[in-house]
Structure formats: structure tokens, C-alpha cells
Coordinates of N, CA and C in Angstrom, one line a residue:
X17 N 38.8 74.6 4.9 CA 39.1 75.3 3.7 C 40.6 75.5 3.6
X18 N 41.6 74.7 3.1 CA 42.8 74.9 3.0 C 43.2 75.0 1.3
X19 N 44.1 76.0 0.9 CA 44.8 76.4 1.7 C 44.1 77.8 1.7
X20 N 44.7 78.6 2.1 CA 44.1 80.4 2.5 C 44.9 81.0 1.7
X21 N 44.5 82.1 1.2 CA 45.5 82.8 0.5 C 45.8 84.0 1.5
X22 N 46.3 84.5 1.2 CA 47.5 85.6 2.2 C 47.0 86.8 1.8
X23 N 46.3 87.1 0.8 CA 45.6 88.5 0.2 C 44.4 89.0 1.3
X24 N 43.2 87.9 1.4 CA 42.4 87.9 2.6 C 42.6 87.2 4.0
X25 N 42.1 88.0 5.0 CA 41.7 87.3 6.5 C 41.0 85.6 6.1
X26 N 41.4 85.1 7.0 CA 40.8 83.5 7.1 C 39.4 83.8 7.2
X27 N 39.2 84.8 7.9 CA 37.4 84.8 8.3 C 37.0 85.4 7.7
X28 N 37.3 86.4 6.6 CA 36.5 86.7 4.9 C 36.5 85.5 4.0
X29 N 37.1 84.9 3.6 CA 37.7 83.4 2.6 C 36.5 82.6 3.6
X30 N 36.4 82.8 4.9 CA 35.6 81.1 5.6 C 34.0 82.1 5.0
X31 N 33.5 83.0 5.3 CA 32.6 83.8 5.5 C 31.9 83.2 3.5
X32 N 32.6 83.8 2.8 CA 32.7 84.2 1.6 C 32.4 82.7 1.0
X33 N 33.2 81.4 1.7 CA 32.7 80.2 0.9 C 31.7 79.4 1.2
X34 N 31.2 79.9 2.7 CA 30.2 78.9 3.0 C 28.6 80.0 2.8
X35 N 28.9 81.0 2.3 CA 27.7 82.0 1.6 C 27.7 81.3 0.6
X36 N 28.4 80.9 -0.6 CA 28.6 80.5 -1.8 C 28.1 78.9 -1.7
X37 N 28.2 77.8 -0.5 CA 28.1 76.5 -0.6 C 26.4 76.2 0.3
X38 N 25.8 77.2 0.9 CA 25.0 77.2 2.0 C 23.5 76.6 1.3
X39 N 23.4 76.2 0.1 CA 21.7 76.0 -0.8 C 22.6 74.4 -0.6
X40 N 23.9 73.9 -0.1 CA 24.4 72.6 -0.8 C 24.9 72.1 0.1
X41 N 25.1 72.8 1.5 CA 25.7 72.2 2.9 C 25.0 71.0 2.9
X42 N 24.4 71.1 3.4 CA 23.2 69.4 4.1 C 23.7 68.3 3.0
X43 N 23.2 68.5 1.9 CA 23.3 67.4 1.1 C 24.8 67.0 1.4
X44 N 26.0 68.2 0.7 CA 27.6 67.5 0.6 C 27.8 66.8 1.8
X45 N 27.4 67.6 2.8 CA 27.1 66.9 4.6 C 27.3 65.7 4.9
X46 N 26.2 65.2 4.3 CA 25.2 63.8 4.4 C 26.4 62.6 3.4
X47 N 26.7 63.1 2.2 CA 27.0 62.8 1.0 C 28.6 62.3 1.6
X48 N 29.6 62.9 2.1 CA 30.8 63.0 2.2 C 31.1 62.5 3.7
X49 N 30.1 62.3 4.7 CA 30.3 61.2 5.7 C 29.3 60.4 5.9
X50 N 28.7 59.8 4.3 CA 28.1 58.8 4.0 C 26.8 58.5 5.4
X51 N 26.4 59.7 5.9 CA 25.4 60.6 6.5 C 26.0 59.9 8.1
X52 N 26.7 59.8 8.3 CA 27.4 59.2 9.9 C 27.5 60.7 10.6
X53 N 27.6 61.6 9.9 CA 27.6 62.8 10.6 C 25.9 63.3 11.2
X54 N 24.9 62.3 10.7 CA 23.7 62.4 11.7 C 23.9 61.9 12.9
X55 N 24.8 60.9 13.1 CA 24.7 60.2 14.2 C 25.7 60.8 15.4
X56 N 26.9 61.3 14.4 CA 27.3 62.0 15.5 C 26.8 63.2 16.2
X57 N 26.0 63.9 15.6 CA 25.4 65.4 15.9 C 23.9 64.7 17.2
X58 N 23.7 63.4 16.6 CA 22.4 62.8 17.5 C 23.3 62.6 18.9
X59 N 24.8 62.0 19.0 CA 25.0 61.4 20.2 C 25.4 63.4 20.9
X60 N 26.4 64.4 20.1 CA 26.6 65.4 20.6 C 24.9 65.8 21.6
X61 N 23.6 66.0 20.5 CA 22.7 66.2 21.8 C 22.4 65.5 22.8
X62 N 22.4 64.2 22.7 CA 22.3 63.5 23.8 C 22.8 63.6 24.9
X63 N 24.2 64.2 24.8 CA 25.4 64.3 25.8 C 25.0 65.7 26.6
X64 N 24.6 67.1 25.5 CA 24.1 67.9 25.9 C 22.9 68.1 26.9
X65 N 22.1 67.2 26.3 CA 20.5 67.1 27.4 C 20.8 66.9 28.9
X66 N 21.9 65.5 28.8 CA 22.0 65.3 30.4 C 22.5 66.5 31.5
X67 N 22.8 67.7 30.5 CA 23.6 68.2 31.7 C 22.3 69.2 31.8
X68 N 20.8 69.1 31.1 CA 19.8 70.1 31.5 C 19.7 71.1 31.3
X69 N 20.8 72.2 30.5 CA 20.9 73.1 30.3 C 19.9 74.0 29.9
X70 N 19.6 75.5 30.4 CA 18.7 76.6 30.8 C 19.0 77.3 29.0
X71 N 20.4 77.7 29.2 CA 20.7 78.5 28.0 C 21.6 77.8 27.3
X72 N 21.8 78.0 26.0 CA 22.8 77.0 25.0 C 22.9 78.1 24.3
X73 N 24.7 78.3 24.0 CA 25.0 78.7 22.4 C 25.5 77.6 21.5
X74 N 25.2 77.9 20.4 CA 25.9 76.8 19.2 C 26.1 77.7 18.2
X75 N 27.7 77.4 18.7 CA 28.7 78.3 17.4 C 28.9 77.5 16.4
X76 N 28.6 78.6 15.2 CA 29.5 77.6 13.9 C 28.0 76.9 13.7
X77 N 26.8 77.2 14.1 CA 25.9 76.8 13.6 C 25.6 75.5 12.4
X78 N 25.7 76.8 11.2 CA 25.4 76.5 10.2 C 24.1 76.9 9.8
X79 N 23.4 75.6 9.2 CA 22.5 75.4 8.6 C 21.6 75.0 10.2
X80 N 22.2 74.7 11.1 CA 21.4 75.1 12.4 C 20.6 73.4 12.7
X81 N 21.4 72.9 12.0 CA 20.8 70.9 12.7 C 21.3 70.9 14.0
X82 N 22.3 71.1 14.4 CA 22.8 71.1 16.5 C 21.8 71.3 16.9
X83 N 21.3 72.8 16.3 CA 20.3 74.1 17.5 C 18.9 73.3 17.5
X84 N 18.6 73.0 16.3 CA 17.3 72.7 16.1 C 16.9 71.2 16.6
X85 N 18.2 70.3 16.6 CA 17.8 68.8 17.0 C 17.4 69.1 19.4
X86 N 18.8 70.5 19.4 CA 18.7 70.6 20.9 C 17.5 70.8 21.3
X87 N 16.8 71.8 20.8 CA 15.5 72.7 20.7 C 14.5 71.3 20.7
X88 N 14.7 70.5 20.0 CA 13.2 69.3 20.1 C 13.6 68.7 21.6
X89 N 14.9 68.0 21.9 CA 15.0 67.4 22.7 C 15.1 68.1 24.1
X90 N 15.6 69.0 24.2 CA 15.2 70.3 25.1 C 14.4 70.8 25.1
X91 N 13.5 70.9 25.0 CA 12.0 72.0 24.6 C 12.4 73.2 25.6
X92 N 12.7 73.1 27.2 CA 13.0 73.8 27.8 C 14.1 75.1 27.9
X93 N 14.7 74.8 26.9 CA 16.0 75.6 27.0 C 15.4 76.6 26.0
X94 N 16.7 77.8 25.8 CA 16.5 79.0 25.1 C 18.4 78.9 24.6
X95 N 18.0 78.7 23.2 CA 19.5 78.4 22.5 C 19.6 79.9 21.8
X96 N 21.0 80.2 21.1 CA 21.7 81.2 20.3 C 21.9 80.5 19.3
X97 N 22.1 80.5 18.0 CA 23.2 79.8 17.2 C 23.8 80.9 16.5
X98 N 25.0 81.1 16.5 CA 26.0 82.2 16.2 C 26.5 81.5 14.6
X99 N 26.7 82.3 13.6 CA 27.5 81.7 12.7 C 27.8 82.9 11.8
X100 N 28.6 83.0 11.4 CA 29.8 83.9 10.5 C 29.0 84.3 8.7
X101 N 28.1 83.2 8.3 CA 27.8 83.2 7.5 C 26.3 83.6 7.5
X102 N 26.0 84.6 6.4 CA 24.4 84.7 6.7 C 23.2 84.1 5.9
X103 N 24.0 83.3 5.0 CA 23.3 82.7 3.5 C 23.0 81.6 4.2
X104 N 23.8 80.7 5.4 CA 23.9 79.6 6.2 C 22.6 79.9 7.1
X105 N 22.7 81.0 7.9 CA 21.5 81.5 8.3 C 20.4 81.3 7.6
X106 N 20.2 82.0 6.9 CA 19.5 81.9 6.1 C 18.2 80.1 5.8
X107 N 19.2 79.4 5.7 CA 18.8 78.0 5.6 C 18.0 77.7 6.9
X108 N 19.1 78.2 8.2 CA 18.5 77.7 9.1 C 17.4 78.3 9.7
X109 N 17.1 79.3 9.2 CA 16.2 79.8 9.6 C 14.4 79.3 8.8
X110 N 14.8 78.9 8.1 CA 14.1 78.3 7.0 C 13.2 76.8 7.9
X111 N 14.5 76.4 8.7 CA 14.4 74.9 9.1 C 13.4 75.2 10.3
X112 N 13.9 76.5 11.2 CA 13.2 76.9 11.9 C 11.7 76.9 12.1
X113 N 11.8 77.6 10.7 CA 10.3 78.3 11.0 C 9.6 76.5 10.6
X114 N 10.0 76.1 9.6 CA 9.1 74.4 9.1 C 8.8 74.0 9.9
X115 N 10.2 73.9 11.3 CA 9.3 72.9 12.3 C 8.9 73.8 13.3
X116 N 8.8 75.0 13.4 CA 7.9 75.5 14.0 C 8.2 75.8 15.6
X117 N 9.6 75.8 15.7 CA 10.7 76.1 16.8 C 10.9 77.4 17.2
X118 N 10.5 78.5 16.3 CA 11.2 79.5 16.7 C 11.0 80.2 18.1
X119 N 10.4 80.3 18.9 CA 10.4 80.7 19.9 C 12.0 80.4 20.7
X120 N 12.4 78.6 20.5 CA 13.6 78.3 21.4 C 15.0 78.8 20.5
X121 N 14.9 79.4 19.3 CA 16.1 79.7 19.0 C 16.2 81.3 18.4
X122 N 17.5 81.9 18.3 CA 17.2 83.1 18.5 C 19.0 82.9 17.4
X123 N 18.9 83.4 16.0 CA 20.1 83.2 15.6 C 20.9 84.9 15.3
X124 N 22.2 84.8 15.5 CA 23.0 85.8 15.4 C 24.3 85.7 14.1
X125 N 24.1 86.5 13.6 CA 25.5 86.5 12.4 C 26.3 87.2 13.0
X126 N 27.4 86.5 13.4 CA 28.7 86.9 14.4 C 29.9 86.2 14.7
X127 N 31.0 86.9 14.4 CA 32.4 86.1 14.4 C 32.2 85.9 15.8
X128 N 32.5 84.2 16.0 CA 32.9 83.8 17.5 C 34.0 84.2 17.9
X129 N 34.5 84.6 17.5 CA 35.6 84.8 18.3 C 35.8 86.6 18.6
X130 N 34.5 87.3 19.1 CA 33.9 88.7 18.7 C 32.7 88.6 19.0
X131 N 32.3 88.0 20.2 CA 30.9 87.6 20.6 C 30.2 89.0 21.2
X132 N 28.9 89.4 20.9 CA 28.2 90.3 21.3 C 27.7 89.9 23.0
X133 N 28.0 88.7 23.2 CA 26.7 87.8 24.3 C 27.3 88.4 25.4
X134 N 26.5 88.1 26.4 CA 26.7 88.5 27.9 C 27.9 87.7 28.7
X135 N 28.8 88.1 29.4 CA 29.5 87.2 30.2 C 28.7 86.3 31.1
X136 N 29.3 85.2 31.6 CA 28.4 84.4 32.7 C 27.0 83.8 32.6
X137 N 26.7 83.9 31.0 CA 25.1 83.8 30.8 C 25.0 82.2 30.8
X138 N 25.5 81.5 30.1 CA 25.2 80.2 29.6 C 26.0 79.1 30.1
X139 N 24.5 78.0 30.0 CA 25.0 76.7 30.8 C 26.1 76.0 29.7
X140 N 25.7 76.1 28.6 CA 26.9 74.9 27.5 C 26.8 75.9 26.3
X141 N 27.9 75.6 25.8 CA 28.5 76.4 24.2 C 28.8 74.8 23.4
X142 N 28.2 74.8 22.5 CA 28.8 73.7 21.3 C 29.2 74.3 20.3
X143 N 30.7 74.0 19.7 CA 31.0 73.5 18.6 C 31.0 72.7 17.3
X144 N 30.5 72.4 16.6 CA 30.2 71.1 15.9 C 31.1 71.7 14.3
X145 N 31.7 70.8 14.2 CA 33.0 70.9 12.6 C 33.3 72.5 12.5
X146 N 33.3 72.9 13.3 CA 33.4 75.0 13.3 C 35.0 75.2 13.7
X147 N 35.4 74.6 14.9 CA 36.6 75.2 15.4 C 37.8 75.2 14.8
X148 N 37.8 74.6 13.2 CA 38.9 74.6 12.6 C 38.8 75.4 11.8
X149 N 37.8 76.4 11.5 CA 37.7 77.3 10.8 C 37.7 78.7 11.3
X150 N 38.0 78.8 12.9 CA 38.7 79.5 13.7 C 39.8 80.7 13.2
X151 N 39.7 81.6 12.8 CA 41.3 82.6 12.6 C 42.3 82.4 14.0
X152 N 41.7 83.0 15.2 CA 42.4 82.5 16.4 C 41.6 81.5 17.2
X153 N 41.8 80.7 17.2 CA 41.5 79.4 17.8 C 41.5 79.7 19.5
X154 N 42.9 80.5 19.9 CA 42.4 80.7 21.4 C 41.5 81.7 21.7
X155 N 41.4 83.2 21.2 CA 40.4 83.7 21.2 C 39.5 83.6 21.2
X156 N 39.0 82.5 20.2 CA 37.4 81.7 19.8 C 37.3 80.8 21.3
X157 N 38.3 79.9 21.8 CA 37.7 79.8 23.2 C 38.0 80.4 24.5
X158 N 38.7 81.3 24.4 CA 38.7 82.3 25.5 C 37.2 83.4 25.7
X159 N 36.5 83.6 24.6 CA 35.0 83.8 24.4 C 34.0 83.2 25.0
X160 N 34.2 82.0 24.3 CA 33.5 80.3 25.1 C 33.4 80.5 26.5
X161 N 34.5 80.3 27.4 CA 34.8 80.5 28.4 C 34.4 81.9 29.2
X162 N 33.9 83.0 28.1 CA 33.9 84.3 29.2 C 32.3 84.0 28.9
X163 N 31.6 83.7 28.3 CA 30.0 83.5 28.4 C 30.0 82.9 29.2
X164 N 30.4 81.3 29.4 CA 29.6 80.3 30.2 C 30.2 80.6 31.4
X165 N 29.0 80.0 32.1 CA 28.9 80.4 33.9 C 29.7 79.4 34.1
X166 N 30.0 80.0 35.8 CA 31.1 78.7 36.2 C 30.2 77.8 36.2
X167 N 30.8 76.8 35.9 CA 31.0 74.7 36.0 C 29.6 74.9 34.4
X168 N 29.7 75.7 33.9 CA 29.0 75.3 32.2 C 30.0 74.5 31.7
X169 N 29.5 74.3 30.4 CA 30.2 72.7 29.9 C 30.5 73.6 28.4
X170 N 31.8 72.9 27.9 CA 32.2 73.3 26.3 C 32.0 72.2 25.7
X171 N 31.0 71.6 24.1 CA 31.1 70.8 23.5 C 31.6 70.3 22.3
X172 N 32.9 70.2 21.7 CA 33.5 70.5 20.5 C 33.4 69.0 19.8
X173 N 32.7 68.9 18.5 CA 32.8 68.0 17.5 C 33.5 68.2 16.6
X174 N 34.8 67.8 15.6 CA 35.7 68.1 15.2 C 36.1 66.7 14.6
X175 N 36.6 66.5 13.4 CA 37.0 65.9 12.3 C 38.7 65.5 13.2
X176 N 39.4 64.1 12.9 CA 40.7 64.4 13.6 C 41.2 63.4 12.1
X177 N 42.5 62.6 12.2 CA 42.9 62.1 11.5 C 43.3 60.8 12.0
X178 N 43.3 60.2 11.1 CA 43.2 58.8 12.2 C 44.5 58.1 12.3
X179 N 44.7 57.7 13.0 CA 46.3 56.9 13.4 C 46.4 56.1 13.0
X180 N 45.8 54.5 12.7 CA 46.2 53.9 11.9 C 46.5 53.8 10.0
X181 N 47.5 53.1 10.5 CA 48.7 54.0 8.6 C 47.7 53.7 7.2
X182 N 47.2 52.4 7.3 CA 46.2 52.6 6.5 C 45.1 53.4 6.4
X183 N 44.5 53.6 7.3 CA 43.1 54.4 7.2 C 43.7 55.8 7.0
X184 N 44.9 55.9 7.9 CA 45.8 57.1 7.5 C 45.6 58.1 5.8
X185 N 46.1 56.5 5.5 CA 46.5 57.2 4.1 C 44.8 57.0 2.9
X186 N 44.1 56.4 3.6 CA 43.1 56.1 2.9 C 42.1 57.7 2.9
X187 N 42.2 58.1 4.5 CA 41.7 59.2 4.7 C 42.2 60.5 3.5
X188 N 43.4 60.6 3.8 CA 44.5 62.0 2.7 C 43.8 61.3 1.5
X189 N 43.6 60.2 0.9 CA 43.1 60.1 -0.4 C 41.8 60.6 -1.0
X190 N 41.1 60.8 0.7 CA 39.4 60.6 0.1 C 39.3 62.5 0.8
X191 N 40.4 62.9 1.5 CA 39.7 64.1 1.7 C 40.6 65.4 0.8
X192 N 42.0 64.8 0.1 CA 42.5 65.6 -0.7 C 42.0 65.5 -2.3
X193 N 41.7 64.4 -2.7 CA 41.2 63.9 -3.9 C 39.5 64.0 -4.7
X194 N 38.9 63.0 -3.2 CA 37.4 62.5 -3.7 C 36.8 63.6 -2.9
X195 N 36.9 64.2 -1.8 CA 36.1 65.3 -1.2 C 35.9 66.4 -2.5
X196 N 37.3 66.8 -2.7 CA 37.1 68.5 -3.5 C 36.4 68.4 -4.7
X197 N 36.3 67.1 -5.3 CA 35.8 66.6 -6.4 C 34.3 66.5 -6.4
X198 N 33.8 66.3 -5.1 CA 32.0 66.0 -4.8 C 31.9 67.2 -4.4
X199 N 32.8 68.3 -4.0 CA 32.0 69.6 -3.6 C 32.1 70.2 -5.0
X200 N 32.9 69.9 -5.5 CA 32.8 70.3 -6.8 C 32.1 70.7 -7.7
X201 N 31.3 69.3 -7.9 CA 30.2 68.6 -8.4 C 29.1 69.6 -8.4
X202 N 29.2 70.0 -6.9 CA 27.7 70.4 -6.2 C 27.7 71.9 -6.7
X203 N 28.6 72.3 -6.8 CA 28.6 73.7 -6.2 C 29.2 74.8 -7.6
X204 N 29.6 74.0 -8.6 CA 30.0 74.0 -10.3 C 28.8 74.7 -11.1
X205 N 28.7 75.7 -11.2 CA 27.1 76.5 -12.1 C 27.1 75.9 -13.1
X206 N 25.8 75.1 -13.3 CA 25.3 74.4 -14.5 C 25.9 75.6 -15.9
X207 N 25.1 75.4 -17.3 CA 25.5 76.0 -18.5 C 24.7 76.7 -18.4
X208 N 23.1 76.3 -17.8 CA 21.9 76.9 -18.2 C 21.4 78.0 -16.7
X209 N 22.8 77.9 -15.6 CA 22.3 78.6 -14.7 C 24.1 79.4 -14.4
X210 N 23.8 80.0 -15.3 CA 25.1 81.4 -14.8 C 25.2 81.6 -13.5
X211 N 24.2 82.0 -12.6 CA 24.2 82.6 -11.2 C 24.3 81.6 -10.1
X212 N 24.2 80.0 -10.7 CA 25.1 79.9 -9.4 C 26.3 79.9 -9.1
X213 N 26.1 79.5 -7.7 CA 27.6 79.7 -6.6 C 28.8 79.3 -6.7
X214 N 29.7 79.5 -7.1 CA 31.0 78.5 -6.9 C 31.3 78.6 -5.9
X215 N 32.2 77.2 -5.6 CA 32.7 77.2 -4.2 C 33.8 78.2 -4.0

């Protein structure tokens, strides 16, 4: 969410728009990395299972696809999913109960970087597209690091920019231009529905 305005905190403005986008996450999700963002969230658990982990947090949740894909493939573990937003919650909780998981997940509405959790509790903390919407970015993993036990694992999935000059500039076209335009789309209150959300 760039740019921020200077009137509010980054984490009121982040809080405040993904309350407003959270009935439309998944779909723009799917929609705007042409659903490749399944496959990366499939290989993040994959990576996570091998290390076996007892306890999991997953910050930055969401709509709670990390927690919930961990939860099938883990059965054994006992996850957190922390997220700032409660409308987001909300979804995921939804997902929860459908597939009938709740026992392995246990969700909290909570600035990461302001964690209620216990020090030394947890085998791995994931990230997924969250740590750039960070207010202090070290704070948010200086937290990370005070939960998980020694030799736990940090897993951060994160958007970067790409280096070569074409894809470069193809990327700034499609995420300054064609992105804001399809959240747009989504998230624009019809004529005949006043109440909904704008982004």
C-alpha cells in the first residue's frame, strides 16, 4: 500500500484497507499473479513440513491459506495465525471451520510487531506477502526471533523486483498501472450497493 499518508500510522492505513478488501483478497490474489501465488504458498509448506515442526506461527495471515494448507499437511502441529486485520480473520475463520481444522489453528488479531506469544515457544514463524507492510520491519523480526526457540526456522515469502531491464520495466507497468486498476474493479461499490468497501 504505497503511498501512506503522514496524517495516519502505516498500521492504521494497512489495518483499515485490508478490513475494506478482505470479502476480495483471494479472488484479486489469484487474479493479479495469474494464481502462481498457489504454487508458491504450496512450495513455502512444503519447505515448512520438512523441518516437522510442533508449533507454527503465521504472521500476516490473512485470509489464513499458509495456516490452513500447514494444518492439512501437518496434521500434527498446533499453528497461531496472527494478523492485524479482523475482517481478514474473519474469512479465515470461515475457511476453518469448512474444512473442519479448527482444533490445529488458533487465530489472534495482533500487530506483529507487538506480539502477546510466549518467548522460546515455537519451532517456525512464516511470513507470506506481510513483511512489507511492516511499520518497523526490525521490530517485526526482532519479535520473530524472541518467540522461536533456538535453531527454530524464520520463513519469509515476499514480492521482490526483478533485475532484468525488461521484465524491470514490464513489472512497474503492471504493478503501478494494471494492478490498482483490477483492485479497483473489485473493490469500487456497485450503484445498487452503497455499502460496499472501497479500497
Amino acid at each position: 500500500m504505497k503511498p501512506y499518508n503522514k496524517e495516519e500510522s502505516k498500521r492504521i492505513q494497512i489495518r483499515r484497507m485490508f478490513n475494506n478488501i478482505a470479502p476480495y483478497y483471494d479472488r484479486i490474489c489469484h487474479i493479479l499473479s495469474f494464481n502462481i501465488d498457489r504454487l508458491w504458498r504450496k512450495r513455502l509448506v512444503e519447505l515448512v513440513a520438512e523441518r516437522k515442526p510442533t508449533n507454527i506461527v503465521d504472521i500476516a495471515t490473512g485470509t489464513g491459506d499458509v495456516a490452513i494448507s500447514m494444518a492439512k499437511k501437518i496434521p500434527t502441529s498446533q499453528i497461531v495465525g496472527i494478523d492485524l486485520s479482523e475482517e481478514m480473520l474473519k474469512v479465515a475463520q470461515q475457511k476453518i471451520e469448512h474444512f473442519s481444522i479448527k482444533p490445529n489453528i488458533r487465530l489472534l488479531c495482533e500487530d506483529a510487531e507487538n506480539l502477546s506469544l510466549s518467548s522460546n515457544t515455537f519451532d517456525v514463524v512464516t511470513i507470506s506477502f506481510g513483511i512489507r507492510n511492516f511499520e518497523n520491519i526490525v521490530k517485526g523480526l526482532s519479535e520473530c526471533h524472541r518467540i522461536l526457540k533456538e535453531g527454530g526456522s524464520l520463513f519469509i515469502m515476499e514480492f521482490s523486483t526483478p533485475k532484468h531491464k525488461v521484465f524491470n520495466v514490464l513489472y512497474r507497468i503492471y504493478s503501478k498501472h494494471i494492478l490498482p486498476l483490477i483492485c479497483l474493479l473489485y473493490t469500487s461499490p456497485s450503484p445498487r450497493d452503497p455499502k460496499t468497501s472501497r479500497m
